[in-house]
Amino acid sequence: MRYKRILLKLSGEALMGDQQYGIDPARLAAYAEEIKEVSDLGIEVAIVIGGGNIFRGVSGASSGMDRVQGDHMGMLATIINGLALQSALEHKGVDTRLQSAIKINEVAEPFIRRRAMRHLEKGRVVIFGGGTGNPYFTTDSAAVLRAIEIEADVILKGTRVDGIYTSDPEKDKSATKFDKISFEDVLRKGLKVMDTTAFTLSQENELPIVVFDMNKQGNLLRIVSGENIGTVVNL
């Protein structure tokens, strides 16, 4: 296996499937199966999931809502998604723990770094909800922060495209894909991988990012098995 411990970053929108909002049970089950396959191989798996399928603080602020309130609503949305993913994983027999950056003890453990690492060592999948626990920080930032804290080998960012392109491949048919690219080149070319705060934090801590298509069955397993899937961002 190429990696021993991974941090999988999923967007909330990915859980919508073909729906306009909410959670698609079929997509949720498919993701759970992909994660189970990797966990069964002995790979330690941590997950950060967004909440954009339920609520986005930025969009709330753009319509006049207080940004801090909106971001707190977004944090709660990530916990809802985390509970849904936990349920799907446990339905498939995967031992799972949900940890939250905000206190919500009735449904999730508080985030404690040593406890999270111990869960991973015991083969449990750990889902981190509540973002960083602070407004104005995205779940991308939460993913990088948690990956650094638990000493993950890589961040695997599952998206609906199969890597990083010179421009948006859904809008520009002439866009070309990068197999590998450096952090510096991403910044110089103005490519969107993560928000600037998250990306800079990853760069400073020399934590590689792999951007790949999570919706293609088997891709997650192929990556941890050593196949060159998606785009690798590294020094």
PDB file of N, CA and C in Angstrom, residues 180-228:
ATOM      1  N   LYS A 180       0.838  15.473 -12.278  1.00  0.00           N
ATOM      2  CA  LYS A 180       1.525  15.969 -11.083  1.00  0.00           C
ATOM      3  C   LYS A 180       1.731  17.468 -11.238  1.00  0.00           C
ATOM      4  N   ILE A 181       1.719  18.172 -10.112  1.00  0.00           N
ATOM      5  CA  ILE A 181       1.970  19.607 -10.150  1.00  0.00           C
ATOM      6  C   ILE A 181       2.478  20.039  -8.780  1.00  0.00           C
ATOM      7  N   SER A 182       3.338  21.048  -8.756  1.00  0.00           N
ATOM      8  CA  SER A 182       3.882  21.518  -7.488  1.00  0.00           C
ATOM      9  C   SER A 182       2.937  22.543  -6.859  1.00  0.00           C
ATOM     10  N   PHE A 183       3.103  22.755  -5.572  1.00  0.00           N
ATOM     11  CA  PHE A 183       2.324  23.774  -4.875  1.00  0.00           C
ATOM     12  C   PHE A 183       2.545  25.143  -5.518  1.00  0.00           C
ATOM     13  N   GLU A 184       3.799  25.440  -5.836  1.00  0.00           N
ATOM     14  CA  GLU A 184       4.139  26.738  -6.419  1.00  0.00           C
ATOM     15  C   GLU A 184       3.445  26.949  -7.758  1.00  0.00           C
ATOM     16  N   ASP A 185       3.416  25.906  -8.589  1.00  0.00           N
ATOM     17  CA  ASP A 185       2.784  26.037  -9.899  1.00  0.00           C
ATOM     18  C   ASP A 185       1.270  26.232  -9.782  1.00  0.00           C
ATOM     19  N   VAL A 186       0.665  25.577  -8.799  1.00  0.00           N
ATOM     20  CA  VAL A 186      -0.772  25.777  -8.577  1.00  0.00           C
ATOM     21  C   VAL A 186      -1.055  27.240  -8.268  1.00  0.00           C
ATOM     22  N   LEU A 187      -0.249  27.824  -7.379  1.00  0.00           N
ATOM     23  CA  LEU A 187      -0.443  29.227  -7.006  1.00  0.00           C
ATOM     24  C   LEU A 187      -0.135  30.151  -8.178  1.00  0.00           C
ATOM     25  N   ARG A 188       0.938  29.857  -8.903  1.00  0.00           N
ATOM     26  CA  ARG A 188       1.343  30.720 -10.024  1.00  0.00           C
ATOM     27  C   ARG A 188       0.309  30.717 -11.142  1.00  0.00           C
ATOM     28  N   LYS A 189      -0.279  29.548 -11.391  1.00  0.00           N
ATOM     29  CA  LYS A 189      -1.269  29.424 -12.457  1.00  0.00           C
ATOM     30  C   LYS A 189      -2.677  29.812 -12.002  1.00  0.00           C
ATOM     31  N   GLY A 190      -2.845  30.060 -10.698  1.00  0.00           N
ATOM     32  CA  GLY A 190      -4.150  30.452 -10.186  1.00  0.00           C
ATOM     33  C   GLY A 190      -5.181  29.338 -10.248  1.00  0.00           C
ATOM     34  N   LEU A 191      -4.737  28.088 -10.082  1.00  0.00           N
ATOM     35  CA  LEU A 191      -5.653  26.952 -10.154  1.00  0.00           C
ATOM     36  C   LEU A 191      -6.374  26.759  -8.818  1.00  0.00           C
ATOM     37  N   LYS A 192      -7.616  26.343  -8.892  1.00  0.00           N
ATOM     38  CA  LYS A 192      -8.415  26.160  -7.687  1.00  0.00           C
ATOM     39  C   LYS A 192      -8.321  24.699  -7.232  1.00  0.00           C
ATOM     40  N   VAL A 193      -7.633  24.469  -6.134  1.00  0.00           N
ATOM     41  CA  VAL A 193      -7.543  23.144  -5.542  1.00  0.00           C
ATOM     42  C   VAL A 193      -8.277  23.152  -4.203  1.00  0.00           C
ATOM     43  N   MET A 194      -7.847  24.066  -3.340  1.00  0.00           N
ATOM     44  CA  MET A 194      -8.510  24.333  -2.062  1.00  0.00           C
ATOM     45  C   MET A 194      -8.490  25.835  -1.860  1.00  0.00           C
ATOM     46  N   ASP A 195      -9.154  26.315  -0.825  1.00  0.00           N
ATOM     47  CA  ASP A 195      -9.047  27.742  -0.548  1.00  0.00           C
ATOM     48  C   ASP A 195      -7.610  28.054  -0.114  1.00  0.00           C
ATOM     49  N   THR A 196      -7.227  29.317  -0.219  1.00  0.00           N
ATOM     50  CA  THR A 196      -5.831  29.716  -0.029  1.00  0.00           C
ATOM     51  C   THR A 196      -5.296  29.356   1.345  1.00  0.00           C
ATOM     52  N   THR A 197      -6.107  29.537   2.383  1.00  0.00           N
ATOM     53  CA  THR A 197      -5.660  29.223   3.748  1.00  0.00           C
ATOM     54  C   THR A 197      -5.306  27.753   3.871  1.00  0.00           C
ATOM     55  N   ALA A 198      -6.199  26.881   3.397  1.00  0.00           N
ATOM     56  CA  ALA A 198      -5.965  25.438   3.477  1.00  0.00           C
ATOM     57  C   ALA A 198      -4.754  25.035   2.646  1.00  0.00           C
ATOM     58  N   PHE A 199      -4.675  25.580   1.436  1.00  0.00           N
ATOM     59  CA  PHE A 199      -3.602  25.202   0.526  1.00  0.00           C
ATOM     60  C   PHE A 199      -2.245  25.612   1.076  1.00  0.00           C
ATOM     61  N   THR A 200      -2.167  26.829   1.611  1.00  0.00           N
ATOM     62  CA  THR A 200      -0.905  27.317   2.177  1.00  0.00           C
ATOM     63  C   THR A 200      -0.476  26.485   3.377  1.00  0.00           C
ATOM     64  N   LEU A 201      -1.440  26.110   4.212  1.00  0.00           N
ATOM     65  CA  LEU A 201      -1.150  25.279   5.382  1.00  0.00           C
ATOM     66  C   LEU A 201      -0.595  23.919   4.957  1.00  0.00           C
ATOM     67  N   SER A 202      -1.165  23.357   3.914  1.00  0.00           N
ATOM     68  CA  SER A 202      -0.686  22.083   3.390  1.00  0.00           C
ATOM     69  C   SER A 202       0.729  22.219   2.838  1.00  0.00           C
ATOM     70  N   GLN A 203       0.961  23.296   2.119  1.00  0.00           N
ATOM     71  CA  GLN A 203       2.285  23.538   1.539  1.00  0.00           C
ATOM     72  C   GLN A 203       3.341  23.700   2.626  1.00  0.00           C
ATOM     73  N   GLU A 204       3.034  24.493   3.649  1.00  0.00           N
ATOM     74  CA  GLU A 204       3.999  24.759   4.720  1.00  0.00           C
ATOM     75  C   GLU A 204       4.363  23.482   5.484  1.00  0.00           C
ATOM     76  N   ASN A 205       3.429  22.552   5.555  1.00  0.00           N
ATOM     77  CA  ASN A 205       3.671  21.317   6.296  1.00  0.00           C
ATOM     78  C   ASN A 205       4.036  20.139   5.394  1.00  0.00           C
ATOM     79  N   GLU A 206       4.291  20.449   4.110  1.00  0.00           N
ATOM     80  CA  GLU A 206       4.747  19.456   3.133  1.00  0.00           C
ATOM     81  C   GLU A 206       3.820  18.243   3.092  1.00  0.00           C
ATOM     82  N   LEU A 207       2.529  18.528   3.113  1.00  0.00           N
ATOM     83  CA  LEU A 207       1.518  17.471   3.091  1.00  0.00           C
ATOM     84  C   LEU A 207       0.936  17.365   1.686  1.00  0.00           C
ATOM     85  N   PRO A 208       1.192  16.286   0.979  1.00  0.00           N
ATOM     86  CA  PRO A 208       0.703  16.171  -0.402  1.00  0.00           C
ATOM     87  C   PRO A 208      -0.819  16.055  -0.477  1.00  0.00           C
ATOM     88  N   ILE A 209      -1.362  16.510  -1.592  1.00  0.00           N
ATOM     89  CA  ILE A 209      -2.804  16.450  -1.854  1.00  0.00           C
ATOM     90  C   ILE A 209      -3.013  15.672  -3.150  1.00  0.00           C
ATOM     91  N   VAL A 210      -3.964  14.756  -3.149  1.00  0.00           N
ATOM     92  CA  VAL A 210      -4.347  14.079  -4.384  1.00  0.00           C
ATOM     93  C   VAL A 210      -5.800  14.431  -4.676  1.00  0.00           C
ATOM     94  N   VAL A 211      -6.035  15.029  -5.834  1.00  0.00           N
ATOM     95  CA  VAL A 211      -7.390  15.379  -6.268  1.00  0.00           C
ATOM     96  C   VAL A 211      -7.844  14.314  -7.260  1.00  0.00           C
ATOM     97  N   PHE A 212      -8.994  13.685  -6.991  1.00  0.00           N
ATOM     98  CA  PHE A 212      -9.435  12.581  -7.847  1.00  0.00           C
ATOM     99  C   PHE A 212     -10.964  12.516  -7.898  1.00  0.00           C
ATOM    100  N   ASP A 213     -11.451  11.710  -8.827  1.00  0.00           N
ATOM    101  CA  ASP A 213     -12.894  11.534  -9.003  1.00  0.00           C
ATOM    102  C   ASP A 213     -13.387  10.455  -8.050  1.00  0.00           C
ATOM    103  N   MET A 214     -14.087  10.878  -6.998  1.00  0.00           N
ATOM    104  CA  MET A 214     -14.588   9.929  -5.997  1.00  0.00           C
ATOM    105  C   MET A 214     -15.792   9.152  -6.518  1.00  0.00           C
ATOM    106  N   ASN A 215     -16.430   9.669  -7.554  1.00  0.00           N
ATOM    107  CA  ASN A 215     -17.654   9.032  -8.053  1.00  0.00           C
ATOM    108  C   ASN A 215     -17.384   7.856  -8.995  1.00  0.00           C
ATOM    109  N   LYS A 216     -16.127   7.652  -9.363  1.00  0.00           N
ATOM    110  CA  LYS A 216     -15.774   6.496 -10.197  1.00  0.00           C
ATOM    111  C   LYS A 216     -15.424   5.330  -9.284  1.00  0.00           C
ATOM    112  N   GLN A 217     -16.193   4.280  -9.372  1.00  0.00           N
ATOM    113  CA  GLN A 217     -16.037   3.141  -8.476  1.00  0.00           C
ATOM    114  C   GLN A 217     -14.626   2.561  -8.532  1.00  0.00           C
ATOM    115  N   GLY A 218     -14.054   2.356  -7.355  1.00  0.00           N
ATOM    116  CA  GLY A 218     -12.732   1.747  -7.264  1.00  0.00           C
ATOM    117  C   GLY A 218     -11.569   2.704  -7.231  1.00  0.00           C
ATOM    118  N   ASN A 219     -11.806   4.005  -7.489  1.00  0.00           N
ATOM    119  CA  ASN A 219     -10.697   4.963  -7.548  1.00  0.00           C
ATOM    120  C   ASN A 219      -9.960   5.095  -6.218  1.00  0.00           C
ATOM    121  N   LEU A 220     -10.705   5.124  -5.116  1.00  0.00           N
ATOM    122  CA  LEU A 220     -10.063   5.273  -3.813  1.00  0.00           C
ATOM    123  C   LEU A 220      -9.129   4.101  -3.537  1.00  0.00           C
ATOM    124  N   LEU A 221      -9.583   2.911  -3.841  1.00  0.00           N
ATOM    125  CA  LEU A 221      -8.764   1.717  -3.650  1.00  0.00           C
ATOM    126  C   LEU A 221      -7.535   1.749  -4.550  1.00  0.00           C
ATOM    127  N   ARG A 222      -7.706   2.205  -5.785  1.00  0.00           N
ATOM    128  CA  ARG A 222      -6.579   2.267  -6.719  1.00  0.00           C
ATOM    129  C   ARG A 222      -5.498   3.222  -6.214  1.00  0.00           C
ATOM    130  N   ILE A 223      -5.915   4.357  -5.641  1.00  0.00           N
ATOM    131  CA  ILE A 223      -4.947   5.344  -5.149  1.00  0.00           C
ATOM    132  C   ILE A 223      -4.104   4.765  -4.022  1.00  0.00           C
ATOM    133  N   VAL A 224      -4.763   4.181  -3.013  1.00  0.00           N
ATOM    134  CA  VAL A 224      -4.001   3.657  -1.876  1.00  0.00           C
ATOM    135  C   VAL A 224      -3.182   2.434  -2.273  1.00  0.00           C
ATOM    136  N   SER A 225      -3.565   1.781  -3.383  1.00  0.00           N
ATOM    137  CA  SER A 225      -2.818   0.624  -3.868  1.00  0.00           C
ATOM    138  C   SER A 225      -1.600   1.020  -4.690  1.00  0.00           C
ATOM    139  N   GLY A 226      -1.477   2.328  -4.978  1.00  0.00           N
ATOM    140  CA  GLY A 226      -0.282   2.796  -5.674  1.00  0.00           C
ATOM    141  C   GLY A 226      -0.476   3.221  -7.103  1.00  0.00           C
ATOM    142  N   GLU A 227      -1.710   3.115  -7.633  1.00  0.00           N
ATOM    143  CA  GLU A 227      -1.946   3.549  -9.015  1.00  0.00           C
ATOM    144  C   GLU A 227      -1.958   5.078  -9.096  1.00  0.00           C
ATOM    145  N   ASN A 228      -1.550   5.593 -10.241  1.00  0.00           N
ATOM    146  CA  ASN A 228      -1.523   7.037 -10.456  1.00  0.00           C
ATOM    147  C   ASN A 228      -2.889   7.521 -10.932  1.00  0.00           C
TER     148      ASN A 228
END
